[in-house]
XYZ file of C-alpha atoms in Angstrom:
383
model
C 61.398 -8.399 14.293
C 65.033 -7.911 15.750
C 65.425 -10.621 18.935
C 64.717 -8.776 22.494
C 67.839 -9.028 23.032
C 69.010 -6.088 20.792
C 67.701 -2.832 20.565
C 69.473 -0.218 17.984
C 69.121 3.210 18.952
C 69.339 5.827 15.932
C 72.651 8.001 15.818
C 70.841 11.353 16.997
C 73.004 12.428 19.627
C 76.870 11.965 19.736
C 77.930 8.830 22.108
C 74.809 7.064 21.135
C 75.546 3.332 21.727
C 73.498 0.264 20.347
C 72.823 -1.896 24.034
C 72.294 -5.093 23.744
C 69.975 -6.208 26.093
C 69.518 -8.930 28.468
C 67.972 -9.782 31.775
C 66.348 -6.678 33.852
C 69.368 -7.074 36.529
C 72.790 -5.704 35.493
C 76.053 -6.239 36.759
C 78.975 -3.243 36.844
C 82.067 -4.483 35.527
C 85.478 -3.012 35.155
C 85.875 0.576 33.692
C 87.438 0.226 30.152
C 90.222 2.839 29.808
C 90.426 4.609 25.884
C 93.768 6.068 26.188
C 96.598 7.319 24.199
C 97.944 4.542 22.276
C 95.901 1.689 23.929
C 92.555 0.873 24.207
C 91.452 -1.429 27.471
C 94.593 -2.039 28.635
C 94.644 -4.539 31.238
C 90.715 -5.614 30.896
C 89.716 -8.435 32.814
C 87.195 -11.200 31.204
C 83.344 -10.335 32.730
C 81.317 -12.420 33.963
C 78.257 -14.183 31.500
C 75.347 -12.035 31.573
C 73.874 -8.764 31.682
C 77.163 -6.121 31.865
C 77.616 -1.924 32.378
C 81.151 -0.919 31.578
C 82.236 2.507 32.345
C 84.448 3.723 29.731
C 86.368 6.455 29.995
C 88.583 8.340 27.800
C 91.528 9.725 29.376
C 93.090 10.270 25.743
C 93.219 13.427 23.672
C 90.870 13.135 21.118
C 87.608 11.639 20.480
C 86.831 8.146 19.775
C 84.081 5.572 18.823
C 84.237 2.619 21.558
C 83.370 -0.842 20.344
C 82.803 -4.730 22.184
C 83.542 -7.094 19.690
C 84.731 -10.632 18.470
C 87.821 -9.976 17.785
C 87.392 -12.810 14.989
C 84.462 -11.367 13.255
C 84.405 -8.026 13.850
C 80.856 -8.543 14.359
C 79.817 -5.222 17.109
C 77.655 -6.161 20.428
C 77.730 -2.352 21.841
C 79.125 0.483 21.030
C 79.553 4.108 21.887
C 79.622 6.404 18.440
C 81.743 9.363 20.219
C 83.294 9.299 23.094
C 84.803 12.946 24.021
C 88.276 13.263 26.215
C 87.866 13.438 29.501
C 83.992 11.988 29.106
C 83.210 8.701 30.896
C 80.029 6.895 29.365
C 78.041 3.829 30.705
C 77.626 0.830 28.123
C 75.377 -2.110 28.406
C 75.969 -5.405 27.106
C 74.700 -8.710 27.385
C 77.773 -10.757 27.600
C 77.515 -14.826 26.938
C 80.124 -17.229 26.104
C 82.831 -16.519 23.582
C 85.435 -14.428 22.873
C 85.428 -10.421 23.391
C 87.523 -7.591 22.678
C 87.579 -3.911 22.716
C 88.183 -1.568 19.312
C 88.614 2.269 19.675
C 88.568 3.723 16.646
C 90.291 7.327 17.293
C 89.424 10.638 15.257
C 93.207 10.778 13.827
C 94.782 7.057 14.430
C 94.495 4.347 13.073
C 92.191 1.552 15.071
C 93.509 -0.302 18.088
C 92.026 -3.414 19.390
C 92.680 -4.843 23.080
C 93.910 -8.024 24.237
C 91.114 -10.700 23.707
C 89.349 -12.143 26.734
C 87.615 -15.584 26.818
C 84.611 -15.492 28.700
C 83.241 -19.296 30.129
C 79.258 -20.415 29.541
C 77.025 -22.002 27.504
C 74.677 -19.298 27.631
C 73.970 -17.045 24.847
C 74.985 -12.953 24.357
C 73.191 -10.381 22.732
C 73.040 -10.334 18.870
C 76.425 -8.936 17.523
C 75.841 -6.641 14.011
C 78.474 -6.922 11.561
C 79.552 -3.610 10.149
C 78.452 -2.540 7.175
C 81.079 -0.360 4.804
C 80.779 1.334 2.064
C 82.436 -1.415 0.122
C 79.967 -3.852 0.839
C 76.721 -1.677 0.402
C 78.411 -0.616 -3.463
C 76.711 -3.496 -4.912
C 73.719 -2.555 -3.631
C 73.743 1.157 -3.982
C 74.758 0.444 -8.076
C 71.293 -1.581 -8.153
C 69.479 0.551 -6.549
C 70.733 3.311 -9.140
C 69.721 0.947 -11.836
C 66.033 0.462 -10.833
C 66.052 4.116 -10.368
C 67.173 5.128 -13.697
C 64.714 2.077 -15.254
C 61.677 4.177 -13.569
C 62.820 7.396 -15.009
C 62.324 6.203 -18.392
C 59.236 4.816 -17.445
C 58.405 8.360 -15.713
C 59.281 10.073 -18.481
C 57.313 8.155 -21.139
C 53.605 8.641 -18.663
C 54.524 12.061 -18.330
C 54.593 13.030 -21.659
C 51.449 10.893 -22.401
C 49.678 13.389 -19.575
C 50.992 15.953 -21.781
C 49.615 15.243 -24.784
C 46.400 13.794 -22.816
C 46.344 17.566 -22.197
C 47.765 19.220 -25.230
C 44.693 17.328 -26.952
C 42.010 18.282 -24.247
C 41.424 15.316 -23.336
C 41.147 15.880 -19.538
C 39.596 12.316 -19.148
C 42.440 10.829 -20.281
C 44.571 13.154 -18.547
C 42.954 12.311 -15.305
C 43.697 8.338 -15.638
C 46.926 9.323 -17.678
C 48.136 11.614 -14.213
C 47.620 8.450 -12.050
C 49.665 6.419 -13.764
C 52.237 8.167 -13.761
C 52.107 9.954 -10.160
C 52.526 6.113 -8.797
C 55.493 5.850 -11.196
C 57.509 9.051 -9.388
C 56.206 7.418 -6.125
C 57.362 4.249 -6.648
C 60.971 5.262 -7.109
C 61.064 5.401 -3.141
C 64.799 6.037 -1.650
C 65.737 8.425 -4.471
C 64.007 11.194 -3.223
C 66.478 12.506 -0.847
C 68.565 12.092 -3.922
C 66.515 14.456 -5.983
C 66.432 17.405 -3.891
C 64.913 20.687 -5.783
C 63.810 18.505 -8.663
C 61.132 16.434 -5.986
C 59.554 20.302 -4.717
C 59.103 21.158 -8.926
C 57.741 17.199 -9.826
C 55.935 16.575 -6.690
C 55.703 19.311 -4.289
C 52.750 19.952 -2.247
C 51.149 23.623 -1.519
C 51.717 23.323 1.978
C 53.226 26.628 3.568
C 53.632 27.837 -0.092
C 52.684 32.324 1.030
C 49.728 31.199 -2.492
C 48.083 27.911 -1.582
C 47.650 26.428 -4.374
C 47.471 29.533 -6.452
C 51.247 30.153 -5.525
C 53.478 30.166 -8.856
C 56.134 27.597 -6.848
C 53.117 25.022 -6.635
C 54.112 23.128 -9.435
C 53.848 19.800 -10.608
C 52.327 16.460 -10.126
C 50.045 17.881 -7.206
C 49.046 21.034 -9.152
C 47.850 19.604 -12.193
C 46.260 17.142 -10.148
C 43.788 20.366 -8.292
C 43.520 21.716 -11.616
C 42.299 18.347 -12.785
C 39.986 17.933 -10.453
C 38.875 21.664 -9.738
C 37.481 22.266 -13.210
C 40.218 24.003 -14.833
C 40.484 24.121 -18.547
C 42.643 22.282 -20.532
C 44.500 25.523 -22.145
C 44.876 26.589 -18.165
C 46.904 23.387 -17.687
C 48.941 22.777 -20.733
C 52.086 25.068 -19.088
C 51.675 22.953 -16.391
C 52.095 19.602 -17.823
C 54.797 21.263 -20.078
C 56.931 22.299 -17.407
C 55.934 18.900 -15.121
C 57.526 16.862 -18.727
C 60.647 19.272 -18.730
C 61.482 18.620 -15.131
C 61.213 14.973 -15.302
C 63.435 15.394 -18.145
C 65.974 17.537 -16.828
C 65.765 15.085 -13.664
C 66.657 12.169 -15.773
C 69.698 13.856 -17.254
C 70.798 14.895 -13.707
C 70.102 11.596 -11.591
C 73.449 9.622 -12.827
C 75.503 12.550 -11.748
C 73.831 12.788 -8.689
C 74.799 11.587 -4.968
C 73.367 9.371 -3.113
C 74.176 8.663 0.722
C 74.290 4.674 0.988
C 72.818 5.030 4.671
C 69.657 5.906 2.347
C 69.229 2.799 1.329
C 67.802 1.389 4.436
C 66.646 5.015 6.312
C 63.869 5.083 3.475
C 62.291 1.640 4.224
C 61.131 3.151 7.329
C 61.112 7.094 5.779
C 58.551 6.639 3.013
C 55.816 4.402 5.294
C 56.608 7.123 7.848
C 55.535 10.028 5.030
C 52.821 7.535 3.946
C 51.379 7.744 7.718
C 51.960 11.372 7.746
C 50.274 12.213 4.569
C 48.685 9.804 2.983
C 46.823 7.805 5.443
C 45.313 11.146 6.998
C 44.404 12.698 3.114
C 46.241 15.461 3.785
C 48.125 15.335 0.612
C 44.900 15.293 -1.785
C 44.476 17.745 -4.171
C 41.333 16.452 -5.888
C 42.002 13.154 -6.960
C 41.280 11.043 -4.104
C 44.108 8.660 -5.160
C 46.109 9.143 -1.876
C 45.816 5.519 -0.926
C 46.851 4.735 -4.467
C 49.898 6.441 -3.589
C 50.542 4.396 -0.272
C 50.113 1.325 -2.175
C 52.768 2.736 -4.522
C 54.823 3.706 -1.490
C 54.637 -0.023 -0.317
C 55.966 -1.149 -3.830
C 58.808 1.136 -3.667
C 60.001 -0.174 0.429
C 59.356 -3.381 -0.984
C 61.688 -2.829 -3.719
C 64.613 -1.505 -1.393
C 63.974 -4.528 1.211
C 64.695 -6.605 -1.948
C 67.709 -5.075 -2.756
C 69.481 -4.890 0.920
C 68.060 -8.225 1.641
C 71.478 -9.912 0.701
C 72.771 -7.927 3.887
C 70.043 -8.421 6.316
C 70.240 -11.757 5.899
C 73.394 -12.191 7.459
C 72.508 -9.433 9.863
C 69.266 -9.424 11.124
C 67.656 -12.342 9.438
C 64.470 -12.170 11.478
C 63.933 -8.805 10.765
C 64.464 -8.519 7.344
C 61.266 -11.584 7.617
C 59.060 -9.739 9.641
C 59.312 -6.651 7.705
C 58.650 -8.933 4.701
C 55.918 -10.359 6.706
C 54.160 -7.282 8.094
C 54.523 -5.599 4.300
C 52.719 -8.023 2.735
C 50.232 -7.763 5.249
C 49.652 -3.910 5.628
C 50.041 -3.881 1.294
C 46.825 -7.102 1.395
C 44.668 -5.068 4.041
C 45.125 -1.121 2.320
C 44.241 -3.186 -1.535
C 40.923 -5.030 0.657
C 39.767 -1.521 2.340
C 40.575 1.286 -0.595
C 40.788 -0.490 -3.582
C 37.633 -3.057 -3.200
C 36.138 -2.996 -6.657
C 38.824 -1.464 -8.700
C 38.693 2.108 -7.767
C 40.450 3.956 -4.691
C 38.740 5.284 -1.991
C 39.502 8.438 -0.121
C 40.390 7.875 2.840
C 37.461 10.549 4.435
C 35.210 7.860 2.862
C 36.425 5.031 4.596
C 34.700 4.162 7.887
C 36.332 5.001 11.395
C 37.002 0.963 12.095
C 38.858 0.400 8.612
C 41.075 3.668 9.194
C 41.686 2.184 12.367
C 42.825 -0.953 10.759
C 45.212 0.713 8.612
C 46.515 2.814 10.958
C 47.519 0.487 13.042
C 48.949 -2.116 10.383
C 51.031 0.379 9.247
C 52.248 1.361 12.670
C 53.295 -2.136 13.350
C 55.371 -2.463 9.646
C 57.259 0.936 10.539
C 58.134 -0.576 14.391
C 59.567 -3.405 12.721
C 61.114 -1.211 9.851
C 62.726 1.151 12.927
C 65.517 -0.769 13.852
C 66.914 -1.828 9.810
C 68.437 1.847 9.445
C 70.671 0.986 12.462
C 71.819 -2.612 11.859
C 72.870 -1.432 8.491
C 74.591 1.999 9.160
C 77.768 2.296 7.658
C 80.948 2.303 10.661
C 84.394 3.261 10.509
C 86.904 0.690 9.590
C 89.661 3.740 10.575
C-alpha cells in the first residue's frame, strides 16, 4: 500500500492535484505566483511540515503547477490545470531538502523557480517521478507482445470450439468454450484496445432491444446460452463461425491498433473492478456457471500487467507495487479454495452467504490497494 503520507487523486476534474499528506494541522505559506515568463518568483523557503500554498495564475494561459526537487524531478504536489486568473490551494508535506517550483504552460516551454533549501531532519511526503512516454515504451512493446502471443493462442481454442461444434460434439464444445473464454479474458489491458471487436467476441446481452435473442448478441457469451440452453449443434455452428472469424480479423487488426500507455496501469485496477461488477455478483452468466473461472482468469491477466510495469513501480511506489502483489496472491488463493474446491467452478448463487462475503471483501481490499497505481504512473508533461 502507498505510505499515508501520499494520497493520488485520479485526474477527473481539471486542477486536480496529488497532496501529499502529513500531520492533521496545516500551515499557510506564501502564495506562489504563475506568471508570464516566471514561475514563483521571489518564493521564500517554508517551513518543515505540513504546507497550503495558494497559487495563483496571474498569466495568460493555462498551466500545470508542480513542487519538486529540482535535482530529480521527482513531483510532491501538483495542480494538473491551473486557469488564468484562478487561484488554487495545494497541500504538501514539506521535510528537509531541496524544493522548487515547475509551471509547465499550455504554449511555452517549462520554467522552473529559483531553488529553496529547506532545514530538518524530518521527512516529506513521497515525491513520484514522472513517468513519459519514453520510459513506459519498453513496457507498452511487451505488453503488445504478450498480447499478440494470446491471440494465437485465442485463435487456435477458438477454432477447436468450432470444429467441437461443426462435429456435434457439444460436450466437447462445452469444455472446448472454457478454455478458450479464459484465453480472451486473460489478455486483460487490451480490451480498451479492441474496441468493436470485444462487443462481437465477448459482448454480453445486456441492454441489447433482443436479450439474448438479439442478432448483435454475438460471441463468446452467446454460444455459451446456446450451450447451455439446449440448442442444437446446427443452431450454433454460424455462431462459432462468425466467433472464429472475429478473433481472426482481431488478430490481423491488433498490431495496427492503438493503445493509450496510461492503460497499462488503469486496467490493474479496471478489470478487478469489472470482475466485482460482473463476475462476483453472476451477472454475466449465460449458462455456464464459469463466472468465477473468469475472475480467476481476470486475476492472471492484472497479474500479468503488475509484472510488466513492475520495473517502474519499483522505483516509484515500491510498497505498493508489494502489497498489490501481496493482496493478489491472496484474493487469487481464497476465490481457487471457495469456487474451484474439487476441480470444478462453482456459481457463485451456490456459494454460501459467508464465502461471498469473503470474496467480496478480498477483492475490495486488492482494488483499494490497486486505486492509487493508475496515478503514480500517469504519464506528465515534460513541455
Amino acid at each position: 500500500m502507498l505510505p499515508v503520507t501520499l494520497v493520488a487523486v485520479p485526474a477527473i476534474a481539471a486542477g486536480t492535484a496529488i497532496l501529499a499528506l502529513g500531520p492533521s494541522d496545516d500551515v499557510h505559506g506564501t502564495t506562489i505566483e504563475v506568471a508570464a515568463g516566471s514561475c514563483a518568483a521571489g518564493w521564500d523557503a517554508p517551513q518543515p511540515g505540513r504546507q497550503t500554498f495558494t497559487v495563483r495564475n496571474t498569466g495568460g494561459q493555462s498551466a500545470e503547477v508542480r513542487l519538486i526537487d529540482p535535482a530529480s524531478g521527482a513531483i510532491h504536489a501538483e495542480i494538473e490545470l491551473l486557469a488564468p486568473g484562478t487561484s488554487r490551494d495545494l497541500s504538501a508535506t514539506v521535510g528537509g531538502g531541496t524544493y522548487a517550483w515547475q509551471c509547465l504552460p499550455d504554449s511555452d516551454p517549462p520554467i522552473v523557480s529559483a531553488s529553496r533549501q529547506v532545514a530538518g531532519s524530518s521527512a516529506g511526503g513521497q515525491a513520484i517521478i514522472p513517468v513519459t512516454e519514453e520510459i513506459i515504451s519498453a513496457p507498452v512493446d511487451a505488453y503488445r507482445a504478450f498480447v499478440t502471443a494470446g491471440l494465437v493462442t485465442l485463435q487456435r481454442n477458438t477454432d477447436t470450439v468450432r470444429a467441437d461444434v461443426e462435429a456435434g460434439d457439444l460436450d466437447a464444445a462445452r469444455r472446448d468454450w472454457l478454455t478458450a473464454h479464459l484465453d480472451y479474458e486473460r489478455l486483460g489491458a487490451a480490451y480498451g484496445t479492441f474496441g468493436d471487436s470485444d462487443a462481437a467476441i465477448n459482448g454480453r446481452p445486456d441492454g441489447l432491444p433482443g436479450g439474448v435473442a438479439d442478432e448483435d448478441f454475438t460471441g463468446f457469451h452467446r454460444i455459451e446460452y446456446g450451450l447451455w440452453h439446449g440448442e442444437s449443434a446446427d443452431s450454433l455452428k454460424p455462431l462459432a463461425a462468425r466467433l472464429a472469424t472475429d478473433v481472426a480479423e482481431l488478430g490481423k487488426a491488433f498490431p495496427t491498433q492503438e493503445f493509450d500507455p496510461n492503460d497499462l496501469a488503469l486496467r490493474t485496477h479496471e478489470i478487478l473492478e469489472n470482475t466485482l461488477q460482473f463476475q462476483l455478483t453472476g451477472s454475466a452468466d449465460q449458462g455456464s456457471g464459469s463466472v468465477l473461472a473468469t475472475a480467476s482468469a481476470n486475476t492472471d491477466g492484472t497479474r500479468e500487467l503488475l509484472e510488466i510495469i513492475s520495473p517502474l513501480l519499483t522505483t516509484r511506489a515500491p510498497d505498493a507495487l508489494a502489497a498489490a502483489e501481496r493482496r493478489l496472491d491472496a484474493f487469487a488463493t481464497l476465490l481457487r479454495q471457495i469456487g474451484n474446491p474439487a476441480g470444478t467452478w462453482i456459481a457463485p448463487d451456490r456459494l454460501p452467504l459467508a464465502d461471498r462475503q469473503r470474496l467480496n471483501g478480498s477483492l475490495g481490499g486488492l482494488l483499494e490497494t490497486l486505486a492509487p497505481i493508475p496515478d503514480v504512473l500517469e504519464i506528465r508533461s515534460t513541455g
